[in-house]
XYZ file of C-alpha atoms in Angstrom:
271
model
C 0.000 0.000 0.000
C 1.242 3.514 -0.773
C 0.520 6.389 1.641
C 0.416 10.059 0.629
C 0.101 13.027 2.968
C -0.306 16.331 1.160
C -2.642 19.282 0.819
C -4.658 18.118 -2.169
C -7.004 21.070 -1.926
C -4.369 23.388 -3.332
C -5.031 24.072 -6.986
C -3.062 21.862 -9.351
C -1.837 19.451 -6.690
C -1.595 15.918 -8.049
C -0.602 12.457 -6.960
C 0.911 10.265 -9.656
C 1.386 6.515 -9.476
C 3.213 4.444 -12.058
C 0.694 2.243 -13.855
C 2.866 -0.847 -13.388
C 2.270 -0.587 -9.629
C -1.490 -0.620 -10.127
C -2.022 -3.113 -12.945
C -0.261 -5.828 -14.882
C -1.145 -8.128 -17.767
C -3.770 -9.874 -15.645
C -5.549 -6.625 -14.719
C -5.646 -4.691 -11.457
C -3.186 -5.819 -8.791
C -5.234 -6.873 -5.744
C -2.369 -6.152 -3.321
C -2.022 -2.454 -4.191
C -3.927 0.331 -2.412
C -3.576 4.116 -2.227
C -4.336 5.922 1.045
C -4.355 9.713 0.793
C -4.310 11.849 3.954
C -4.824 15.598 3.897
C -6.645 18.521 5.506
C -9.275 20.667 3.863
C -9.341 24.460 3.725
C -10.860 24.516 7.226
C -8.150 22.319 8.686
C -10.342 19.230 8.947
C -8.666 15.867 8.362
C -9.763 14.123 5.190
C -8.718 10.745 3.827
C -9.207 8.971 0.524
C -8.808 5.245 0.017
C -8.530 3.502 -3.348
C -7.989 -0.194 -4.114
C -6.218 -0.742 -7.428
C -9.412 -1.413 -9.372
C -10.841 1.927 -8.191
C -7.648 3.735 -9.186
C -8.033 2.335 -12.702
C -11.700 3.293 -12.803
C -11.662 6.698 -11.092
C -8.240 8.275 -11.632
C -7.072 9.911 -14.838
C -4.167 8.807 -17.016
C -1.323 11.136 -17.948
C -0.820 12.076 -21.587
C 2.281 9.902 -21.747
C 0.148 6.951 -20.623
C 2.595 5.882 -17.945
C 0.851 7.114 -14.796
C -2.486 7.321 -13.048
C -3.022 10.666 -11.325
C -5.353 11.967 -8.618
C -6.446 15.588 -8.532
C -9.427 17.236 -6.869
C -11.549 19.546 -8.994
C -14.996 21.083 -8.754
C -16.325 18.285 -10.951
C -14.364 15.448 -9.364
C -14.560 15.226 -5.591
C -14.275 11.419 -5.212
C -16.935 11.529 -2.502
C -17.474 7.751 -2.497
C -13.819 7.251 -1.582
C -13.632 10.006 1.035
C -13.400 9.253 4.756
C -14.200 5.571 4.406
C -14.577 3.711 7.682
C -11.685 1.726 9.093
C -13.797 -1.428 8.891
C -14.438 -1.002 5.158
C -10.790 -0.207 4.505
C -9.680 -3.277 6.456
C -12.180 -5.489 4.593
C -10.964 -4.194 1.225
C -7.330 -4.861 2.143
C -8.051 -8.342 3.503
C -10.078 -9.290 0.409
C -7.368 -7.924 -1.872
C -4.603 -9.830 -0.138
C -6.697 -13.004 -0.245
C -6.872 -12.693 -4.049
C -3.180 -11.928 -4.388
C -1.901 -15.521 -4.524
C -4.210 -16.514 -7.388
C -3.404 -13.291 -9.243
C 0.345 -13.800 -8.859
C 0.026 -17.406 -10.012
C -1.754 -16.299 -13.187
C 0.824 -13.577 -13.776
C 3.784 -15.920 -13.274
C 2.255 -18.572 -15.515
C 1.632 -16.016 -18.246
C 5.228 -14.783 -17.894
C 6.594 -18.308 -18.248
C 4.558 -18.903 -21.393
C 5.889 -15.632 -22.797
C 9.558 -16.191 -21.909
C 10.219 -19.921 -22.138
C 10.149 -20.907 -25.775
C 9.770 -24.549 -26.736
C 8.588 -24.004 -30.282
C 6.723 -26.614 -32.249
C 7.650 -24.853 -35.505
C 9.096 -21.592 -36.783
C 6.873 -21.150 -39.827
C 4.095 -18.535 -40.069
C 1.507 -21.298 -40.465
C 1.418 -23.685 -37.470
C 2.121 -27.308 -38.276
C -0.353 -30.014 -37.394
C 0.748 -31.781 -34.225
C -0.391 -35.025 -32.642
C 0.256 -35.673 -28.961
C 0.525 -39.415 -28.411
C -0.344 -40.674 -24.934
C 1.158 -44.122 -24.446
C 1.784 -46.721 -21.759
C 5.160 -48.468 -21.984
C 5.977 -51.188 -19.456
C 3.311 -49.725 -17.197
C 4.787 -46.221 -17.423
C 2.816 -43.400 -19.008
C 4.781 -41.461 -21.608
C 3.787 -38.723 -24.043
C 5.252 -38.186 -27.503
C 4.514 -35.553 -30.099
C 4.679 -35.847 -33.861
C 4.756 -33.136 -36.496
C 2.079 -34.484 -38.838
C 2.741 -31.815 -41.463
C 6.372 -32.863 -41.904
C 5.641 -36.501 -40.999
C 8.559 -36.607 -38.579
C 9.342 -39.364 -36.119
C 7.630 -39.028 -32.730
C 9.682 -37.310 -30.050
C 9.254 -37.223 -26.258
C 7.256 -34.284 -24.928
C 9.358 -32.202 -22.560
C 8.014 -32.168 -18.973
C 7.535 -28.459 -18.245
C 8.344 -28.266 -14.566
C 9.052 -24.562 -15.038
C 5.373 -24.051 -15.839
C 4.006 -26.366 -13.163
C 6.060 -27.409 -10.161
C 5.612 -31.166 -9.895
C 8.092 -33.966 -9.242
C 5.883 -36.730 -10.672
C 5.151 -37.933 -14.196
C 2.567 -37.335 -16.895
C -0.788 -38.963 -16.312
C -4.391 -38.889 -17.505
C -7.768 -40.408 -16.760
C -8.463 -38.860 -13.350
C -8.733 -35.492 -11.615
C -5.371 -34.804 -10.052
C -1.896 -33.350 -10.332
C -0.612 -35.636 -13.105
C -3.209 -34.489 -15.675
C -2.588 -30.838 -14.734
C 1.145 -31.351 -15.285
C 0.472 -32.949 -18.671
C -1.902 -30.154 -19.721
C 0.626 -27.442 -18.824
C 3.388 -29.271 -20.703
C 1.212 -29.686 -23.804
C 0.179 -26.022 -23.736
C 3.773 -24.890 -23.246
C 4.824 -26.893 -26.293
C 1.750 -26.148 -28.393
C 1.864 -22.370 -27.944
C 5.638 -22.325 -28.317
C 6.089 -19.111 -26.330
C 4.217 -17.058 -28.951
C 0.862 -17.041 -27.166
C -0.440 -17.884 -23.734
C -3.638 -19.685 -22.728
C -6.333 -18.152 -20.584
C -7.275 -19.676 -17.246
C -10.475 -21.026 -18.834
C -8.496 -22.685 -21.630
C -6.120 -24.261 -19.133
C -9.004 -25.618 -17.071
C -10.739 -26.965 -20.175
C -7.689 -28.932 -21.316
C -7.083 -30.247 -17.790
C -10.703 -31.428 -17.560
C -10.422 -33.022 -21.001
C -7.237 -34.918 -20.159
C -8.836 -36.082 -16.918
C -11.591 -37.824 -18.928
C -9.271 -39.793 -21.221
C -9.356 -43.564 -20.471
C -6.457 -44.017 -18.071
C -5.453 -47.529 -19.128
C -5.313 -47.046 -22.910
C -3.163 -45.224 -25.487
C -4.756 -42.093 -26.877
C -4.013 -39.369 -29.432
C -4.807 -35.680 -29.108
C -4.554 -33.813 -32.404
C -3.903 -30.125 -32.932
C -7.461 -29.924 -34.285
C -8.741 -31.269 -30.962
C -6.721 -28.706 -29.036
C -7.770 -25.823 -31.289
C -11.435 -26.727 -30.800
C -11.013 -26.997 -27.035
C -9.182 -23.679 -26.760
C -11.519 -21.804 -29.086
C -14.590 -22.828 -27.112
C -13.461 -23.391 -23.505
C -16.036 -24.876 -21.141
C -17.998 -26.175 -24.163
C -18.239 -29.965 -24.635
C -16.296 -31.228 -27.652
C -18.560 -33.870 -29.182
C -15.848 -35.362 -31.405
C -13.470 -35.760 -28.507
C -16.195 -37.119 -26.216
C -17.148 -39.677 -28.869
C -13.530 -40.805 -29.136
C -13.301 -41.212 -25.363
C -16.494 -43.260 -25.282
C -15.275 -45.543 -28.063
C -11.992 -46.051 -26.241
C -13.795 -46.884 -23.021
C -15.990 -49.354 -24.896
C -13.026 -51.048 -26.586
C -13.159 -54.811 -26.805
C -11.041 -57.079 -24.668
C -9.311 -58.237 -27.853
C -8.078 -54.755 -28.649
C -6.901 -54.336 -25.059
C -4.964 -57.603 -25.252
C -3.433 -56.478 -28.514
C -2.192 -53.236 -26.994
C -0.745 -55.093 -24.028
C 1.140 -57.504 -26.292
C 2.760 -54.877 -28.496
C 6.552 -54.512 -28.080
C 7.591 -52.043 -25.425
C 9.132 -49.559 -27.856
C 6.592 -49.956 -30.645
C 4.329 -46.935 -31.014
C 1.097 -46.960 -33.011
C 1.282 -44.525 -35.902
C -2.228 -43.339 -35.110
C -4.886 -44.481 -32.672
C -8.221 -45.101 -34.374
C -10.435 -42.043 -33.914
C -14.173 -41.617 -34.255
């Protein structure tokens, strides 16, 4: 919180705050507050309190665009922010600090997606990618294949910089393993050029959690594009594929169990 003590009733007096203190890429910073303390022309104590979202909404922006500024005028008295009770100020601070951890997590995740580049291609047009979820000797592994160039499958890099987790990739349940896999896929798929929204992250995590946990499975770039374009909307094609995998015959299961440990299906049958 920043504290100012000045005579704001003098003509032209301003308070300026760098915009980076008040907001970042995720919006208003919930842990920033401005508390202004002054006296009016009669010598009476007056205070003004602004959480970051109110600074963005109520203060003006300098011509250079780098600062928010506060200035009292005949038309702008900020009466709703004047002499707020200690209880309301305390509640606003407590609520803001409670939201800080989630906000910082989103900001850090966005920063990692911006800075850590694990590109899937360098061409203007994204290549088609297939993420191949496999079980080898009882261990779940994930490969990716550039379908456009028809390259050999390569192991997907575990992105522990994006999601702190000491375990392995997993799918088929709601837990840490599927979250780790989703973050690693998104880190590779976006390649540092874009970053997913929270809703897109949650949608992919929920999708991976529904994949049959004891079977190999493919996720195509078309699947991912559809999921990310319409987050929180059921993907009927993907759901149909999951259902068909769950309803697989015992013969097909035996066949997958008997395949050599290092043999990878070129493509899992899709609906």
